[in-house]
Short mmCIF file of C-alpha atoms in Angstrom, two decimals:
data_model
loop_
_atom_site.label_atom_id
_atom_site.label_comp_id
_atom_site.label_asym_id
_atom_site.label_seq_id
_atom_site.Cartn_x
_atom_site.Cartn_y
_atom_site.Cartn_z
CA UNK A 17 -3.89 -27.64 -1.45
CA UNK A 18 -7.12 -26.30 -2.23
CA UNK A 19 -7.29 -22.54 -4.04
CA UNK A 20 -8.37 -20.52 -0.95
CA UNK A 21 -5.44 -21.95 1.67
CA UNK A 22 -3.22 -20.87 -1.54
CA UNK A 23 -5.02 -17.57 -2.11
CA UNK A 24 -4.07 -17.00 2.16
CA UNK A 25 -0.78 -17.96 1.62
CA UNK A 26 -0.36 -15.63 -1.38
CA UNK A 27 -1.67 -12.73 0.69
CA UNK A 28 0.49 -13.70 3.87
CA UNK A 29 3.88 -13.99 1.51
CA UNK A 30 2.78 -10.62 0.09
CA UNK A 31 2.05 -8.67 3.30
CA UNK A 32 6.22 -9.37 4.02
CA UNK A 33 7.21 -7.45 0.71
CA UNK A 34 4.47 -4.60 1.80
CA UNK A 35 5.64 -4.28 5.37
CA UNK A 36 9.05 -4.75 4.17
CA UNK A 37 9.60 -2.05 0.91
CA UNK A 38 9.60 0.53 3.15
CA UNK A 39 12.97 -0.04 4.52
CA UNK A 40 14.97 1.72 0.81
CA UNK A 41 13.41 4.97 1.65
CA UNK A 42 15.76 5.41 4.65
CA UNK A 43 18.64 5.06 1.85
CA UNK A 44 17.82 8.08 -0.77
CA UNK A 45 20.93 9.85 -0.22
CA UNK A 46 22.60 11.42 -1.62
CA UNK A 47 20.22 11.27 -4.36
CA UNK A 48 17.35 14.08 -3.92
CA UNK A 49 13.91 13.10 -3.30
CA UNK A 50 12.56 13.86 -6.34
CA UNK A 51 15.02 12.38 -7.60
CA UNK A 52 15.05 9.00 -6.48
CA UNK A 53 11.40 9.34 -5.75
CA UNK A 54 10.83 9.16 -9.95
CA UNK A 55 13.21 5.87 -10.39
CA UNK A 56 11.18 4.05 -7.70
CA UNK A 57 7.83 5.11 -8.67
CA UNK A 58 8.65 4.34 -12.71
CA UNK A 59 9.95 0.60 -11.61
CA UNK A 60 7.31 0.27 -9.16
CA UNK A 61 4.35 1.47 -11.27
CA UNK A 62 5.31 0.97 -14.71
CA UNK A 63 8.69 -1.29 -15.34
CA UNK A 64 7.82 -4.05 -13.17
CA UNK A 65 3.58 -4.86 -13.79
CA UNK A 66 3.94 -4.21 -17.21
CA UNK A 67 7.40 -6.60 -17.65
CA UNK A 68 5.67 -9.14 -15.08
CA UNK A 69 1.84 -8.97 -16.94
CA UNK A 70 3.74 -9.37 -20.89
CA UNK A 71 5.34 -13.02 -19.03
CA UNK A 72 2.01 -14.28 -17.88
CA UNK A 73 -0.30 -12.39 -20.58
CA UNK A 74 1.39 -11.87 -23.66
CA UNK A 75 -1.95 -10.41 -25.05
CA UNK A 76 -1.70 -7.61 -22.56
CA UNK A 77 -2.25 -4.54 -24.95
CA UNK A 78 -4.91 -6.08 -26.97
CA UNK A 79 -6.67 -6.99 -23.70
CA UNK A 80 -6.20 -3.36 -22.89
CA UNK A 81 -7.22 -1.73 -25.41
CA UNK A 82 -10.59 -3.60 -25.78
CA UNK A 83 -11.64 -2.61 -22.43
CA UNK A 84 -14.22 -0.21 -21.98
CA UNK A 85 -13.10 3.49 -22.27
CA UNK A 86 -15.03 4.44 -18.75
CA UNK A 87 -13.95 1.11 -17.16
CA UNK A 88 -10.11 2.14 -18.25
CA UNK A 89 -10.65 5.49 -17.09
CA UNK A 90 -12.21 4.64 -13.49
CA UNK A 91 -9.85 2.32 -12.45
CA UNK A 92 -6.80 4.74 -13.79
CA UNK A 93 -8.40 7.58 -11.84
CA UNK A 94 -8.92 5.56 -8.54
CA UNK A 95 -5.17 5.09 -9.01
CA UNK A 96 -4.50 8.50 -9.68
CA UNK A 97 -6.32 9.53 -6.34
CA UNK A 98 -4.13 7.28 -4.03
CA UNK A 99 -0.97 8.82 -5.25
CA UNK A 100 -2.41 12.29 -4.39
CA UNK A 101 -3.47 10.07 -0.89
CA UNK A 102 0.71 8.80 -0.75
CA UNK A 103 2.21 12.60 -1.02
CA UNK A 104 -0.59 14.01 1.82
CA UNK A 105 1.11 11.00 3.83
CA UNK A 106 4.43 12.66 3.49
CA UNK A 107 3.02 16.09 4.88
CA UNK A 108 1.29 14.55 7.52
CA UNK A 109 4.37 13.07 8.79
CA UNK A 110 6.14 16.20 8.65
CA UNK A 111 3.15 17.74 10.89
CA UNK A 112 2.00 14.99 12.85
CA UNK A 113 5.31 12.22 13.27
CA UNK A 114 5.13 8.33 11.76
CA UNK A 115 3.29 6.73 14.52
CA UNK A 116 0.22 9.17 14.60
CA UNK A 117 -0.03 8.85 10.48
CA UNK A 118 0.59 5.66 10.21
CA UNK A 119 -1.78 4.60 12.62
CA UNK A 120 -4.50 6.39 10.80
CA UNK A 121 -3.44 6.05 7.04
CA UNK A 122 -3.33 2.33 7.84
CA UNK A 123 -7.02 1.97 9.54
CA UNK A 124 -8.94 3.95 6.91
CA UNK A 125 -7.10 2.31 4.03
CA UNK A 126 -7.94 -1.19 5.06
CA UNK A 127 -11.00 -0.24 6.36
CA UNK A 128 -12.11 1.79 3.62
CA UNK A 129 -10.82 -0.69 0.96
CA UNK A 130 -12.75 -3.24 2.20
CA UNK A 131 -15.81 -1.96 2.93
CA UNK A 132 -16.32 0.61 -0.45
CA UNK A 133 -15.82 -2.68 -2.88
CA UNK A 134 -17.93 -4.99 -0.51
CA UNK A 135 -20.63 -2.28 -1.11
CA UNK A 136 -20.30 -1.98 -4.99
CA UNK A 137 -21.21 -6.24 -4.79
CA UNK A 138 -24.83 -6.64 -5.47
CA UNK A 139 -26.37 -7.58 -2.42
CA UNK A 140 -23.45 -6.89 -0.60
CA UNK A 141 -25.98 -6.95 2.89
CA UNK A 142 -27.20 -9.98 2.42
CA UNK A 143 -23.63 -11.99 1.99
CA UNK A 144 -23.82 -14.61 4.80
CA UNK A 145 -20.19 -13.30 5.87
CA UNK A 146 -21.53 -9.59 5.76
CA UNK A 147 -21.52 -9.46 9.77
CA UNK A 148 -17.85 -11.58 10.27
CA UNK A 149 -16.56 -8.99 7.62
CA UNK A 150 -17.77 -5.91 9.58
CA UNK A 151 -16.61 -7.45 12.57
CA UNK A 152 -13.11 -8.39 11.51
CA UNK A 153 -12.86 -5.03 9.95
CA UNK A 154 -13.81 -3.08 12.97
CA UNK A 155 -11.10 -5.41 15.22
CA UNK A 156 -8.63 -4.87 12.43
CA UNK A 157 -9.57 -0.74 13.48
CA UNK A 158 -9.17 -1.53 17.25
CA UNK A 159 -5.83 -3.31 16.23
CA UNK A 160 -4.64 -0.22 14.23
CA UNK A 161 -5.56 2.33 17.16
CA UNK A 162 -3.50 0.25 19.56
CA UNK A 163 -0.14 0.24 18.01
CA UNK A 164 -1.03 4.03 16.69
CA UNK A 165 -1.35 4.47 20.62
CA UNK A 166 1.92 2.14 21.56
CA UNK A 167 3.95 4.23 19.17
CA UNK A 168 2.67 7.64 19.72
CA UNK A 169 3.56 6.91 23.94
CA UNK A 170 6.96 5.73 22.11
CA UNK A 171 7.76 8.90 20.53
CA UNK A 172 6.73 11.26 23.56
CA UNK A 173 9.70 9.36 25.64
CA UNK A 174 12.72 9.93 23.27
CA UNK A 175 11.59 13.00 22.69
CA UNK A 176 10.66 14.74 26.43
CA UNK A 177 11.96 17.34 25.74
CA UNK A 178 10.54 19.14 22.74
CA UNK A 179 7.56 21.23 22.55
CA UNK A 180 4.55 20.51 20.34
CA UNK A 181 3.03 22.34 18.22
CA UNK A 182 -0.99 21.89 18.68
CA UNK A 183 -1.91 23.56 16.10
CA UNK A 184 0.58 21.79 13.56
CA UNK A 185 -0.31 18.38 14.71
CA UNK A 186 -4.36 18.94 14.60
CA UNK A 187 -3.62 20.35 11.01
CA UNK A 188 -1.37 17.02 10.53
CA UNK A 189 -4.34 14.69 11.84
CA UNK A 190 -6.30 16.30 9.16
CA UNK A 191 -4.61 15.96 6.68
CA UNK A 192 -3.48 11.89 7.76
CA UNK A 193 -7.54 11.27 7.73
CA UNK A 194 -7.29 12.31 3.63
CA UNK A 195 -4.22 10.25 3.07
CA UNK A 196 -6.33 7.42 4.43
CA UNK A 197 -8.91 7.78 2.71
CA UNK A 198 -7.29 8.34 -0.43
CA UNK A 199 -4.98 5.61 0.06
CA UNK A 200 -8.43 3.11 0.45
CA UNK A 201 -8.76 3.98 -3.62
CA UNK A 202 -5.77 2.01 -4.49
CA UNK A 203 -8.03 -1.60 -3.62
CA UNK A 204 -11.04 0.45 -4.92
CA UNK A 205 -9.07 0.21 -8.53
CA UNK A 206 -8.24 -2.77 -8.22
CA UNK A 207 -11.63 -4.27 -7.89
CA UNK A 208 -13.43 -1.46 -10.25
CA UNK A 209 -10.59 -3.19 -12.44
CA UNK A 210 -12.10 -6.56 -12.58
CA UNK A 211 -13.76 -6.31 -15.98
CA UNK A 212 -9.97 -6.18 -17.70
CA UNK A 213 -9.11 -9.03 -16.04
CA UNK A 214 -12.47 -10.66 -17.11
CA UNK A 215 -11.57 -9.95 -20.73
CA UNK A 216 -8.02 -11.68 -20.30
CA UNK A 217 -9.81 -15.05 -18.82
CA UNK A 218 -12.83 -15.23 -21.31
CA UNK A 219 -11.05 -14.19 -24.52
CA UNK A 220 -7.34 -15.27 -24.16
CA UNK A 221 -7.33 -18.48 -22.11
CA UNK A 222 -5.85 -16.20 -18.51
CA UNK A 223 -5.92 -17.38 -15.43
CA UNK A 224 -7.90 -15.80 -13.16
CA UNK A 225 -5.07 -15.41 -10.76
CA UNK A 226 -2.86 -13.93 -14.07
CA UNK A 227 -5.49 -12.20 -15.10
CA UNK A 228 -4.97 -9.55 -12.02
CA UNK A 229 -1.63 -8.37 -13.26
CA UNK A 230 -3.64 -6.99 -15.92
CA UNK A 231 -6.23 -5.03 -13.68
CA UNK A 232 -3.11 -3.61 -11.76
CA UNK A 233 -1.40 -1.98 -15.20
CA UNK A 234 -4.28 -0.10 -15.85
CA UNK A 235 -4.74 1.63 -12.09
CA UNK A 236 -1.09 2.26 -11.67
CA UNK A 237 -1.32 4.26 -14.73
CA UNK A 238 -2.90 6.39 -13.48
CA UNK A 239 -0.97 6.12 -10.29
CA UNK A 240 2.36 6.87 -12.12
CA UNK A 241 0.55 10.06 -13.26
CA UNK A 242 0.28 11.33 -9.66
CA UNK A 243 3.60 9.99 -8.41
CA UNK A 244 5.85 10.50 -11.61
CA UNK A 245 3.99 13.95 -12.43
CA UNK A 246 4.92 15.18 -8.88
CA UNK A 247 8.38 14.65 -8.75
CA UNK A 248 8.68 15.76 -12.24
CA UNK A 249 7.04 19.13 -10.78
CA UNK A 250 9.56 18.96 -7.60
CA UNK A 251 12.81 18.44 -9.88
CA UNK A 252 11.48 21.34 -12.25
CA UNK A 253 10.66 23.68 -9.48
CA UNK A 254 14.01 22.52 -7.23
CA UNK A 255 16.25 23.02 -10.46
CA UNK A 256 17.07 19.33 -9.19
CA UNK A 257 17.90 17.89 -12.16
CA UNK A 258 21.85 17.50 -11.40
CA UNK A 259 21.02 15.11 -8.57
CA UNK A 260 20.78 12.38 -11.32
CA UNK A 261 24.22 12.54 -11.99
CA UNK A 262 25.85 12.75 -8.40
CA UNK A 263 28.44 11.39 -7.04
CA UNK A 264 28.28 8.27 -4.97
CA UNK A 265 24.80 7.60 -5.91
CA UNK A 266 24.65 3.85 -6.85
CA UNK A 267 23.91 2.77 -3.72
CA UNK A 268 20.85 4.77 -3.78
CA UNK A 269 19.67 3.78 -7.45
CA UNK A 270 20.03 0.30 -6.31
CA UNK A 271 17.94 0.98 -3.25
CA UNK A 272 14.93 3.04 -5.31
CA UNK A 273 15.06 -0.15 -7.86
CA UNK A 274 14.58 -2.92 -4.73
CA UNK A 275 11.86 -0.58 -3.58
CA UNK A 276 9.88 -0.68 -6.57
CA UNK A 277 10.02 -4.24 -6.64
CA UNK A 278 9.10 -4.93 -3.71
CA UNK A 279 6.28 -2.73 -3.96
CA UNK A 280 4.48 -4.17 -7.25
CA UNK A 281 5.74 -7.34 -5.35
CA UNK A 282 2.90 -6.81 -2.75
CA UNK A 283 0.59 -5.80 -5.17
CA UNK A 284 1.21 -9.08 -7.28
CA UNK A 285 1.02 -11.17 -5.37
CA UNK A 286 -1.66 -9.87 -3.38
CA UNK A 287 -3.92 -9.37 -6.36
CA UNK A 288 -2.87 -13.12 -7.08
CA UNK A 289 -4.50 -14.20 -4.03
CA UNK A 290 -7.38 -11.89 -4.10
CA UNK A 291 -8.64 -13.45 -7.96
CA UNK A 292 -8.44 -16.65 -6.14
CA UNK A 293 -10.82 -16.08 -3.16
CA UNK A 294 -13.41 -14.79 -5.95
CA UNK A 295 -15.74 -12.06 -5.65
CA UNK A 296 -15.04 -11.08 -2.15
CA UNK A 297 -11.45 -11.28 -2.85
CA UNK A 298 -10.96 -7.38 -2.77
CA UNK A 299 -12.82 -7.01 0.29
CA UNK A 300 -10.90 -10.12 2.76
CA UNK A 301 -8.00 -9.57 1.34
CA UNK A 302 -7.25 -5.48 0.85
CA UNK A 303 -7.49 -5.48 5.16
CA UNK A 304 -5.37 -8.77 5.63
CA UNK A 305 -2.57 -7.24 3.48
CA UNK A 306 -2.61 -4.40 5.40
CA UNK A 307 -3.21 -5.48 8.73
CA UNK A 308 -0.22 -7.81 8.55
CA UNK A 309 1.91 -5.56 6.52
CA UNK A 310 1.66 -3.85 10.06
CA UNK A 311 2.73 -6.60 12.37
CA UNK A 312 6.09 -7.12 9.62
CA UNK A 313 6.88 -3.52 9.76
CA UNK A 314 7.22 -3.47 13.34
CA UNK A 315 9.09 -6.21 13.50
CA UNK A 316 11.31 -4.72 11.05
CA UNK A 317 11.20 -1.25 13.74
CA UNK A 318 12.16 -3.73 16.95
CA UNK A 319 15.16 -5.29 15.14
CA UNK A 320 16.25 -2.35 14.21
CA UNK A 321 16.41 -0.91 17.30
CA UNK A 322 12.67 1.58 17.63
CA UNK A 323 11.46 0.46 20.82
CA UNK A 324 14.45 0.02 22.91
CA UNK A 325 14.08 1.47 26.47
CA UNK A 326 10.64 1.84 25.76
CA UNK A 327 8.98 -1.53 27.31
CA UNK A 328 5.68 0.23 28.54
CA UNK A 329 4.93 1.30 24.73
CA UNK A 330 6.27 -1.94 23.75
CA UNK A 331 3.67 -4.11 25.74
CA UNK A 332 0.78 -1.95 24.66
CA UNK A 333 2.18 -2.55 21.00
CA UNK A 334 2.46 -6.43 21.50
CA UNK A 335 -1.48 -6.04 22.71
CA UNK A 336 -2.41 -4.21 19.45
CA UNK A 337 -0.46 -6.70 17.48
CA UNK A 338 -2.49 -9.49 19.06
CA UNK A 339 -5.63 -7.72 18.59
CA UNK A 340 -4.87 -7.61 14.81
CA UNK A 341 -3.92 -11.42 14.40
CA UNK A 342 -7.48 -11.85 15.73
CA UNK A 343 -9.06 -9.73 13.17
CA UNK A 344 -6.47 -11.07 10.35
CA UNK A 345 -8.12 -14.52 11.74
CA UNK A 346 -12.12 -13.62 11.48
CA UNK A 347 -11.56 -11.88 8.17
CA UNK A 348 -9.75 -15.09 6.60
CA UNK A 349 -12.76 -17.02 8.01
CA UNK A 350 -15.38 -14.53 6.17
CA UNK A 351 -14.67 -15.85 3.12
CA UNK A 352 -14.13 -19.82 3.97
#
């Protein structure tokens, strides 16, 4: 098998643990959000990369502390900026409903993540796959905007009979469009990251596709800071503290701890296949993750019973899902 059907493969396998983590939030109880929030983020952002990079990199905090100081920094502050991004997703929902945020958190994340690295390459216009990558990218959009349509027309039948607020859900779409955006900065990181992972190949005999785990400890540092800092804030403002220590809580521990892992999961492995398509990496691969981190999630919605009764929404949904296995198809070929 040669490297780049591998590197596919590696982003495929982890676009099931990123359409698929999501599932443990629906099992915080009776834990507090804060709460449980903080054990998921800590295994997610700190336990797991750093206990997964020591395996594969045993150099790992000599290779990170000879990085540069403003390399560190960027990449750590890129990941500070998508947690900020991950908590405006939680108000938008509140606002707006999933389907509308989703919709757009997903499309400008992808979209954005692709196309801000694939600028930062030198001579990013006059890559041969510049055009297939705007295309796929602007499918992968279309794709997004269909199933944000399919579930929106979802949502409006089980619930006919409540009154929206207009106001609340243009303040919502708002506030989604930042989330995206901000959520974009995660891939940013990752690929302003590079130079760590450079260090571990040239001086300490890394892999290339090892090598990533490295790039990843430094940005979620900085994401922990966001995530871990907030629900610090929430259980010190709350006076939540005590939830720690309910009653009947292991369930939910266990839940926040398969979260986390199967959040750096997708990360891992996705950054895995990314080192192995080279360069453009980042930029195929960010939008691929994502795009069929979508299709697995609904799949994950249909089995569990989201779109029953609602076969109109349902067929427009199975249209955007097609739409993004097209994309997911011209972006792979970009890089071939």
């Amino acid at each position: 098998m040669d490297a780049y059907s591998l590197a596919i493969i590696l982003v495929v396998f982890a676009s099931f643990f990123q359409g698929t983590f999501g599932l443990g939030m629906k099992y915080m109880a009776p834990l507090k959000w804060e709460a449980w929030w903080l054990v998921q983020a800590f295994v997610a952002m700190i336990l797991i990369p750093v206990i997964w990079a020591l395996i594969v990199i045993p150099d790992l905090f000599n290779i990170i502390a000879s990085t540069d100081s403003s390399t560190f920094w960027t990449a750590a502050l890129y990941g500070f900026l998508w947690g900020i991004g991950g908590i405006l997703f939680g108000v938008s929902v509140e606002k707006t409903g999933i389907s509308i945020t989703y919709g757009i958190v997903m499309g400008l994340a992808a979209s954005m993540g692709c196309i801000i690295p694939l600028f930062q390459i030198e001579g990013a216009f006059s890559q041969p796959s510049f055009p297939i990558i705007l295309a796929g990218v602007l499918l992968l959009l279309i794709g997004v905007g269909i199933t944000a349509i399919a579930g929106v027309k979802r949502d409006k039948l089980k619930n006919k009979n409540e009154d929206s607020n207009n106001k609340s859900i243009k303040t919502g779409v708002l506030i989604a469009v930042a989330s995206g955006v901000l959520s974009a900065f995660l891939n940013v990181g990752f690929s302003n990251a590079a130079p760590v992972a450079k260090i571990a190949v040239d001086n300490y005999g890394t892999s290339a596709q090892n090598a990533s785990l490295a790039s990843w400890v430094v940005v979620l540092i900085g994401a922990f800071a966001m995530n871990g800092g907030y629900a610090i804030y929430r259980l010190a403002k709350n006076n939540t503290w005590s939830s720690f220590k309910v009653k009947n809580s292991k369930k939910a521990y266990l839940w926040a701890i398969a979260t986390g892992v199967f959040w750096f999961a997708a990360l891992g492995v996705y950054g895995q296949g990314a080192a192995l398509m080279g360069d453009l990496g980042p930029v195929i691969g960010w939008p691929i993750l994502l795009g069929l981190a979508l299709i697995i999630s609904n799949i994950w919605a249909y089995r569990a019973g989201e779109w029953k009764n609602a076969n109109g929404p349902f067929k427009i949904l199975i249209g955007g899902l097609a739409v993004l296995i097209t994309a997911i198809c011209i972006l792979g070929y970009a890089n071939y």
